[in-house]
Amino acid sequence: TAEVWPEHVRIVDLLQTYPWRVAPMGGVIGLDNKEVRAMVDLMRIPEEEWPELLMDLRTVEQAALPLLNK
């Protein structure tokens, strides 16, 4: 297991629910926004924190897609 910095724990928790969209022929195409939103609601993340959270998720998504599709 890898160590997660405290400021990244929330993002890691969200992504551990596998909110990824997969193309019919295979390959990950991105995060499933409905699944992310459902987890944000379940985790009771305050609405004022959403903009920063979404920016962080987009950063992770852009970095992860090439690795997930190797």
Coordinates of C-alpha atoms in Angstrom, one line a residue:
T1 CA 0.0 0.0 0.0
A2 CA 1.0 3.6 -0.6
E3 CA 1.0 6.4 1.9
V4 CA -1.6 9.0 1.1
W5 CA -1.1 12.6 2.2
P6 CA -3.9 13.9 4.4
E7 CA -5.0 16.5 1.8
H8 CA -5.5 13.7 -0.7
V9 CA -7.5 11.2 1.5
R10 CA -10.9 12.5 0.3
I11 CA -10.0 12.0 -3.4
V12 CA -8.6 8.6 -2.8
D13 CA -11.7 7.6 -0.8
L14 CA -13.9 8.8 -3.7
L15 CA -11.9 6.9 -6.3
Q16 CA -11.8 3.7 -4.4
T17 CA -15.5 3.3 -5.3
Y18 CA -14.5 2.8 -8.9
P19 CA -16.5 5.6 -10.4
W20 CA -15.0 5.0 -13.8
R21 CA -16.8 4.8 -17.1
V22 CA -15.6 2.0 -19.4
A23 CA -16.2 2.0 -23.1
P24 CA -18.2 -1.0 -24.6
M25 CA -15.1 -2.3 -26.4
G26 CA -12.9 -1.8 -23.3
G27 CA -10.8 0.9 -22.0
V28 CA -11.5 3.5 -19.4
I29 CA -12.9 6.8 -20.8
G30 CA -13.2 8.9 -17.6
L31 CA -15.0 9.3 -14.3
D32 CA -18.7 8.7 -14.1
N33 CA -20.0 12.0 -12.9
K34 CA -23.2 10.5 -11.5
E35 CA -21.2 8.0 -9.4
V36 CA -18.9 10.8 -8.2
R37 CA -21.9 12.9 -7.2
A38 CA -23.5 10.0 -5.4
M39 CA -20.3 9.5 -3.4
V40 CA -19.9 13.2 -2.7
D41 CA -23.4 13.1 -1.2
L42 CA -22.8 10.0 0.8
M43 CA -19.6 11.4 2.2
R44 CA -21.5 14.6 3.1
I45 CA -19.0 16.9 1.5
P46 CA -20.1 20.5 2.0
E47 CA -21.2 22.2 -1.2
E48 CA -18.6 25.0 -0.8
E49 CA -15.9 22.4 -1.1
W50 CA -17.1 21.0 -4.4
P51 CA -15.2 23.3 -6.8
E52 CA -11.9 22.4 -5.3
L53 CA -12.8 18.7 -5.1
L54 CA -13.9 18.7 -8.8
M55 CA -10.6 20.4 -9.9
D56 CA -8.7 17.8 -7.9
L57 CA -10.7 14.9 -9.5
R58 CA -10.1 16.3 -13.0
T59 CA -6.4 16.4 -12.3
V60 CA -6.4 12.8 -11.1
E61 CA -8.6 11.7 -14.0
Q62 CA -6.2 13.3 -16.6
A63 CA -3.2 11.6 -15.0
A64 CA -4.8 8.2 -14.4
L65 CA -6.4 7.7 -17.9
P66 CA -3.2 6.9 -19.7
L67 CA -2.1 4.6 -16.9
L68 CA -5.4 2.8 -16.8
N69 CA -5.5 2.3 -20.5
K70 CA -2.0 0.9 -20.9

